[in-house]
Amino acid sequence: MVGHLLKDDTGYTLIDPPMVPNLAGALSVLGQCKGVIITSISHARGSATLSTVTGANYFVPRHQESLYKGDKSAKNLVFYDGETVLPMGIKAGRCRSDRPIFNNFHIDEMVIFSREGAFVGDSAHGLQSSRVVFAPEDIVPEPDIEAIK
């Protein structure tokens, strides 16, 4: 999983940040952290701690509130959906696959939209046809053996 950082003149926002020692300290040169957003509860890693250290709000998908195991009374915790005002003009929408991809598991996470583009966690992948598939039915497509040769 790869995290994303969006920066503007007012500071920065993290999306699905990786768990890296002293990440908050390293990022402090960029200004104030405006928010830590996860697209799925399975991408939480050290995000709650990171938001506490930076003083930023921690945004968790509202549809996954029942799965959240942290302190639900934390003052910086925000359960968000497509109507929530997010930092830096970021918008969000829910992305859910119609059919399970394996073992009755459905992709069900948030897509983050900013002026830089769409951030979809691990719910998108590129195809050889140069198209991007959102909420694919198969996360890792079968390799094209002919193309590998």
Coordinates of N, CA and C in Angstrom, one line a residue:
M1 N 0.8 -1.2 0.0 CA 0.0 0.0 0.0 C 0.9 1.2 0.0
V2 N 0.5 2.2 -0.8 CA 1.3 3.4 -0.9 C 0.4 4.6 -0.4
G3 N 1.0 5.4 0.4 CA 0.2 6.6 0.9 C 0.4 7.8 -0.1
H4 N -0.4 8.8 0.1 CA -0.3 10.0 -0.7 C -0.3 11.2 0.2
L5 N 0.4 12.2 -0.3 CA 0.5 13.5 0.4 C 0.0 14.6 -0.6
L6 N -0.9 15.4 -0.2 CA -1.3 16.6 -1.0 C -0.9 17.8 -0.3
K7 N -0.3 18.7 -1.0 CA 0.3 20.0 -0.4 C -0.3 21.2 -1.1
D8 N -0.6 22.2 -0.3 CA -0.9 23.5 -0.9 C -0.3 24.6 0.0
D9 N -0.6 25.8 -0.2 CA 0.0 26.9 0.6 C -0.4 26.9 2.1
T10 N -1.4 26.2 2.4 CA -1.9 26.2 3.8 C -1.3 25.0 4.6
G11 N -0.7 24.0 4.0 CA -0.2 22.9 4.6 C -0.3 21.6 3.8
Y12 N -0.5 20.5 4.4 CA -0.6 19.2 3.7 C -1.7 18.3 4.3
T13 N -2.2 17.4 3.5 CA -3.1 16.4 3.9 C -2.6 15.0 3.5
L14 N -2.7 14.0 4.4 CA -2.2 12.7 4.1 C -3.4 11.8 3.8
I15 N -3.2 10.9 2.8 CA -4.2 9.9 2.4 C -3.6 8.5 2.6
D16 N -4.1 7.7 3.4 CA -3.6 6.3 3.6 C -2.1 6.3 3.8
P17 N -1.6 7.1 4.8 CA -0.2 7.2 5.0 C 0.5 5.9 5.5
P18 N 1.7 5.7 5.1 CA 2.4 4.5 5.5 C 2.8 4.6 7.0
M19 N 3.1 3.5 7.7 CA 3.6 3.6 9.0 C 5.1 3.6 8.9
V20 N 5.6 4.8 9.2 CA 7.1 5.1 9.1 C 7.5 5.8 10.3
P21 N 8.6 5.4 11.0 CA 9.0 6.0 12.2 C 9.3 7.5 11.9
N22 N 8.8 8.4 12.9 CA 9.0 9.8 12.8 C 8.5 10.5 11.5
L23 N 7.5 9.9 10.9 CA 6.9 10.5 9.7 C 6.5 11.9 10.0
A24 N 5.8 12.2 11.1 CA 5.3 13.5 11.4 C 6.4 14.5 11.6
G25 N 7.5 14.1 12.2 CA 8.7 15.0 12.3 C 9.3 15.3 10.9
A26 N 9.4 14.3 10.1 CA 10.0 14.5 8.8 C 9.1 15.5 7.9
L27 N 7.8 15.4 8.1 CA 6.8 16.2 7.3 C 6.6 17.6 7.9
S28 N 7.1 17.8 9.1 CA 6.9 19.1 9.7 C 7.5 20.3 8.9
V29 N 8.4 20.0 8.0 CA 9.0 21.1 7.2 C 8.0 21.6 6.1
L30 N 6.9 20.8 5.9 CA 5.9 21.1 4.9 C 4.8 22.0 5.4
G31 N 4.9 22.3 6.7 CA 3.8 23.1 7.3 C 2.9 22.3 8.2
Q32 N 1.7 22.8 8.3 CA 0.7 22.2 9.2 C 0.0 21.0 8.5
C33 N -0.2 19.9 9.2 CA -1.0 18.8 8.7 C -2.5 19.2 8.8
K34 N -3.2 19.2 7.7 CA -4.6 19.6 7.7 C -5.5 18.4 8.0
G35 N -5.1 17.2 7.7 CA -5.9 16.0 7.9 C -5.2 14.8 7.6
V36 N -5.6 13.7 8.2 CA -5.1 12.3 7.9 C -6.4 11.6 7.5
I37 N -6.5 11.2 6.2 CA -7.7 10.5 5.7 C -7.3 9.1 5.3
I38 N -8.1 8.1 5.8 CA -8.0 6.7 5.3 C -9.2 6.4 4.4
T39 N -8.9 5.7 3.3 CA -9.9 5.3 2.4 C -10.7 4.0 2.8
S40 N -10.0 3.3 3.7 CA -10.6 2.0 4.2 C -10.0 1.8 5.6
I41 N -10.8 1.2 6.5 CA -10.3 0.9 7.8 C -9.1 -0.1 7.7
S42 N -9.0 -0.9 6.7 CA -7.8 -1.7 6.5 C -6.6 -1.0 6.2
H43 N -6.7 0.3 5.9 CA -5.5 1.1 5.6 C -5.1 2.0 6.8
A44 N -5.6 1.7 8.0 CA -5.4 2.6 9.1 C -3.9 2.7 9.6
R45 N -3.3 1.5 9.6 CA -1.9 1.5 10.1 C -1.7 2.4 11.3
G46 N -0.8 3.4 11.2 CA -0.5 4.3 12.4 C -1.2 5.6 12.2
S47 N -2.3 5.7 11.4 CA -2.9 7.0 11.1 C -3.5 7.7 12.3
A48 N -4.1 7.0 13.2 CA -4.6 7.6 14.4 C -3.5 8.3 15.2
T49 N -2.4 7.6 15.4 CA -1.3 8.2 16.2 C -0.7 9.4 15.4
L50 N -0.6 9.2 14.1 CA -0.1 10.3 13.3 C -1.0 11.6 13.4
S51 N -2.3 11.4 13.4 CA -3.2 12.5 13.5 C -3.1 13.2 14.9
T52 N -2.9 12.4 15.9 CA -2.7 12.9 17.3 C -1.4 13.7 17.4
V53 N -0.4 13.1 16.9 CA 1.0 13.8 16.9 C 0.9 15.2 16.2
T54 N 0.3 15.2 15.0 CA 0.2 16.4 14.2 C -0.9 17.4 14.6
G55 N -1.8 16.9 15.4 CA -3.0 17.7 15.8 C -4.0 17.8 14.7
A56 N -3.9 17.0 13.7 CA -4.9 17.1 12.6 C -6.1 16.2 12.8
N57 N -7.2 16.4 12.2 CA -8.3 15.5 12.2 C -8.0 14.2 11.5
Y58 N -8.6 13.2 12.1 CA -8.4 11.8 11.5 C -9.7 11.4 10.9
F59 N -9.8 11.3 9.6 CA -11.0 11.0 8.8 C -11.1 9.5 8.5
V60 N -12.1 8.8 9.0 CA -12.4 7.4 8.8 C -13.7 7.3 8.1
P61 N -13.8 6.4 7.1 CA -15.1 6.2 6.4 C -16.2 5.9 7.3
R62 N -17.3 6.7 7.2 CA -18.5 6.5 8.0 C -19.1 5.1 7.9
H63 N -19.1 4.5 6.7 CA -19.7 3.2 6.5 C -18.9 2.1 7.2
Q64 N -17.7 2.4 7.7 CA -16.9 1.4 8.4 C -16.7 1.7 9.9
E65 N -17.6 2.6 10.4 CA -17.5 3.0 11.8 C -17.6 1.8 12.8
S66 N -18.4 0.9 12.5 CA -18.6 -0.3 13.4 C -17.3 -1.1 13.4
L67 N -16.4 -1.0 12.4 CA -15.2 -1.8 12.4 C -14.0 -1.0 13.1
Y68 N -14.2 0.3 13.4 CA -13.2 1.1 14.1 C -12.9 0.6 15.5
K69 N -11.7 0.3 15.8 CA -11.4 -0.2 17.1 C -10.7 0.8 18.1
G70 N -10.5 2.0 17.5 CA -9.8 3.0 18.3 C -10.7 3.7 19.3
D71 N -10.2 4.8 19.8 CA -11.0 5.6 20.8 C -12.0 6.5 20.0
K72 N -13.3 6.1 20.1 CA -14.3 6.8 19.3 C -14.7 8.1 19.9
S73 N -14.1 8.4 21.1 CA -14.4 9.7 21.7 C -13.3 10.7 21.5
A74 N -12.2 10.3 20.7 CA -11.1 11.2 20.4 C -11.6 12.4 19.7
K75 N -11.2 13.6 20.2 CA -11.7 14.9 19.7 C -11.4 15.1 18.2
N76 N -10.3 14.5 17.7 CA -9.9 14.7 16.3 C -10.5 13.7 15.4
L77 N -11.3 12.7 15.8 CA -11.8 11.7 15.0 C -13.1 12.2 14.3
V78 N -13.1 12.0 12.9 CA -14.2 12.4 12.1 C -14.6 11.2 11.2
F79 N -15.8 10.7 11.4 CA -16.3 9.7 10.4 C -16.9 10.4 9.3
Y80 N -16.4 10.2 8.1 CA -16.8 11.0 6.9 C -17.5 10.1 5.8
D81 N -18.2 10.9 5.0 CA -18.9 10.3 3.8 C -18.8 11.3 2.7
G82 N -19.6 11.1 1.7 CA -19.5 12.0 0.5 C -20.0 13.4 0.8
E83 N -20.6 13.6 1.9 CA -21.2 15.0 2.2 C -20.2 15.7 3.2
T84 N -19.2 15.1 3.7 CA -18.3 15.7 4.7 C -17.4 16.7 4.0
V85 N -17.2 17.8 4.6 CA -16.2 18.8 4.2 C -14.8 18.3 4.6
L86 N -14.0 18.0 3.7 CA -12.6 17.5 3.9 C -11.6 18.7 3.7
P87 N -10.4 18.5 4.3 CA -9.4 19.6 4.1 C -9.0 19.8 2.7
M88 N -8.6 21.0 2.4 CA -8.0 21.4 1.1 C -9.0 21.2 -0.1
G89 N -10.3 21.3 0.2 CA -11.3 21.1 -0.9 C -11.4 19.7 -1.4
I90 N -10.9 18.8 -0.7 CA -11.0 17.4 -1.1 C -12.4 16.9 -1.0
K91 N -12.8 16.1 -1.9 CA -14.2 15.4 -1.9 C -14.0 13.9 -1.8
A92 N -15.0 13.2 -1.4 CA -15.0 11.8 -1.3 C -16.2 11.1 -1.9
G93 N -16.1 9.9 -2.3 CA -17.2 9.1 -2.8 C -17.0 7.7 -2.4
R94 N -18.0 6.9 -2.2 CA -17.9 5.5 -1.9 C -17.7 4.6 -3.1
C95 N -16.9 3.7 -3.0 CA -16.6 2.8 -4.1 C -16.8 1.3 -3.6
R96 N -17.8 0.6 -4.2 CA -18.1 -0.7 -3.7 C -18.3 -1.6 -4.9
S97 N -17.6 -2.8 -4.9 CA -17.8 -3.7 -6.0 C -19.2 -4.4 -5.8
D98 N -19.9 -4.7 -6.9 CA -21.2 -5.4 -6.9 C -21.0 -6.8 -6.5
R99 N -20.0 -7.4 -7.0 CA -19.8 -8.9 -6.7 C -18.5 -9.0 -5.8
P100 N -18.5 -10.1 -5.0 CA -17.3 -10.3 -4.2 C -16.1 -10.7 -5.1
I101 N -14.9 -10.3 -4.7 CA -13.7 -10.6 -5.5 C -13.1 -11.9 -5.1
F102 N -13.2 -12.3 -3.8 CA -12.8 -13.6 -3.3 C -13.4 -13.8 -1.9
N103 N -13.6 -15.1 -1.6 CA -14.1 -15.4 -0.3 C -15.3 -14.5 0.2
N104 N -16.2 -14.1 -0.6 CA -17.3 -13.3 -0.3 C -16.8 -11.9 0.2
F105 N -15.6 -11.4 -0.2 CA -15.1 -10.1 0.1 C -15.5 -9.1 -1.0
H106 N -16.1 -8.0 -0.6 CA -16.4 -6.9 -1.5 C -15.4 -5.8 -1.3
I107 N -14.9 -5.2 -2.3 CA -14.2 -3.9 -2.2 C -15.3 -2.9 -1.7
D108 N -14.9 -2.2 -0.6 CA -15.9 -1.2 -0.1 C -15.1 -0.1 0.6
E109 N -14.6 0.9 -0.2 CA -13.8 2.0 0.4 C -14.2 3.3 -0.3
M110 N -13.5 4.3 0.2 CA -13.7 5.7 -0.3 C -12.8 6.0 -1.5
V111 N -13.2 6.8 -2.4 CA -12.4 7.4 -3.4 C -12.3 8.8 -3.1
I112 N -11.0 9.3 -3.1 CA -10.7 10.7 -2.7 C -10.5 11.5 -4.0
F113 N -11.2 12.6 -4.2 CA -11.0 13.4 -5.3 C -10.4 14.8 -4.9
S114 N -9.4 15.2 -5.7 CA -8.8 16.5 -5.5 C -8.5 17.1 -6.8
R115 N -8.0 18.3 -6.9 CA -7.6 18.8 -8.2 C -6.5 18.1 -8.8
E116 N -5.7 17.3 -8.0 CA -4.6 16.5 -8.6 C -5.1 15.2 -9.2
G117 N -6.3 14.7 -8.9 CA -6.8 13.5 -9.4 C -7.6 12.7 -8.4
A118 N -7.8 11.4 -8.7 CA -8.5 10.5 -7.8 C -7.6 9.6 -7.1
F119 N -7.8 9.4 -5.9 CA -7.0 8.5 -5.1 C -7.9 7.4 -4.6
V120 N -7.6 6.1 -4.9 CA -8.6 5.1 -4.7 C -7.9 3.9 -3.9
G121 N -6.9 4.2 -3.1 CA -6.3 3.2 -2.3 C -5.9 2.0 -3.2
D122 N -6.3 0.8 -2.9 CA -6.0 -0.3 -3.8 C -7.1 -0.8 -4.6
S123 N -8.1 0.0 -4.8 CA -9.3 -0.4 -5.6 C -9.3 0.0 -7.0
A124 N -8.2 0.2 -7.6 CA -8.1 0.5 -9.0 C -6.8 -0.1 -9.5
H125 N -6.8 -0.5 -10.8 CA -5.5 -0.9 -11.4 C -5.6 -0.6 -12.9
G126 N -4.4 -0.6 -13.5 CA -4.3 -0.3 -14.9 C -4.4 -1.6 -15.7
L127 N -4.9 -1.4 -16.9 CA -5.0 -2.6 -17.8 C -4.0 -2.3 -19.0
Q128 N -3.7 -3.3 -19.7 CA -2.8 -3.2 -20.8 C -3.4 -2.3 -21.9
S129 N -4.7 -2.1 -21.9 CA -5.3 -1.2 -22.9 C -5.2 0.2 -22.5
S130 N -4.4 0.5 -21.5 CA -4.2 1.9 -21.0 C -5.5 2.5 -20.3
R131 N -6.4 1.6 -19.8 CA -7.5 2.0 -19.1 C -7.3 1.8 -17.6
V132 N -8.0 2.5 -16.8 CA -8.0 2.3 -15.3 C -9.4 1.7 -14.9
V133 N -9.3 0.6 -14.2 CA -10.5 0.0 -13.7 C -10.7 0.3 -12.2
F134 N -11.9 0.9 -11.8 CA -12.2 1.1 -10.4 C -13.0 0.0 -9.9
A135 N -12.7 -0.4 -8.6 CA -13.4 -1.5 -8.0 C -13.4 -2.7 -8.9
P136 N -12.2 -3.2 -9.4 CA -12.2 -4.3 -10.3 C -12.7 -5.6 -9.7
E137 N -13.2 -6.5 -10.5 CA -13.7 -7.7 -10.0 C -12.6 -8.6 -9.6
D138 N -11.4 -8.3 -10.0 CA -10.2 -9.2 -9.7 C -9.1 -8.2 -9.5
I139 N -8.6 -8.1 -8.3 CA -7.6 -7.1 -7.9 C -6.3 -7.3 -8.7
V140 N -5.9 -8.5 -8.8 CA -4.7 -8.8 -9.5 C -5.0 -9.6 -10.8
P141 N -5.1 -9.0 -11.9 CA -5.5 -9.8 -13.1 C -4.5 -10.8 -13.5
E142 N -4.9 -11.8 -14.2 CA -4.0 -12.8 -14.7 C -3.0 -12.2 -15.6
P143 N -1.7 -12.5 -15.4 CA -0.7 -11.9 -16.3 C -0.9 -12.4 -17.8
D144 N -0.5 -11.5 -18.7 CA -0.5 -11.9 -20.1 C 0.8 -12.5 -20.4
I145 N 0.8 -13.8 -20.5 CA 2.0 -14.6 -20.7 C 2.8 -14.2 -21.9
E146 N 2.0 -13.9 -23.0 CA 2.6 -13.5 -24.3 C 3.4 -12.1 -24.1
A147 N 2.8 -11.2 -23.3 CA 3.5 -9.9 -23.1 C 4.7 -10.1 -22.3
I148 N 4.7 -11.0 -21.3 CA 5.9 -11.3 -20.5 C 7.0 -11.8 -21.3
K149 N 6.7 -12.7 -22.3 CA 7.8 -13.3 -23.1 C 8.5 -12.3 -23.9

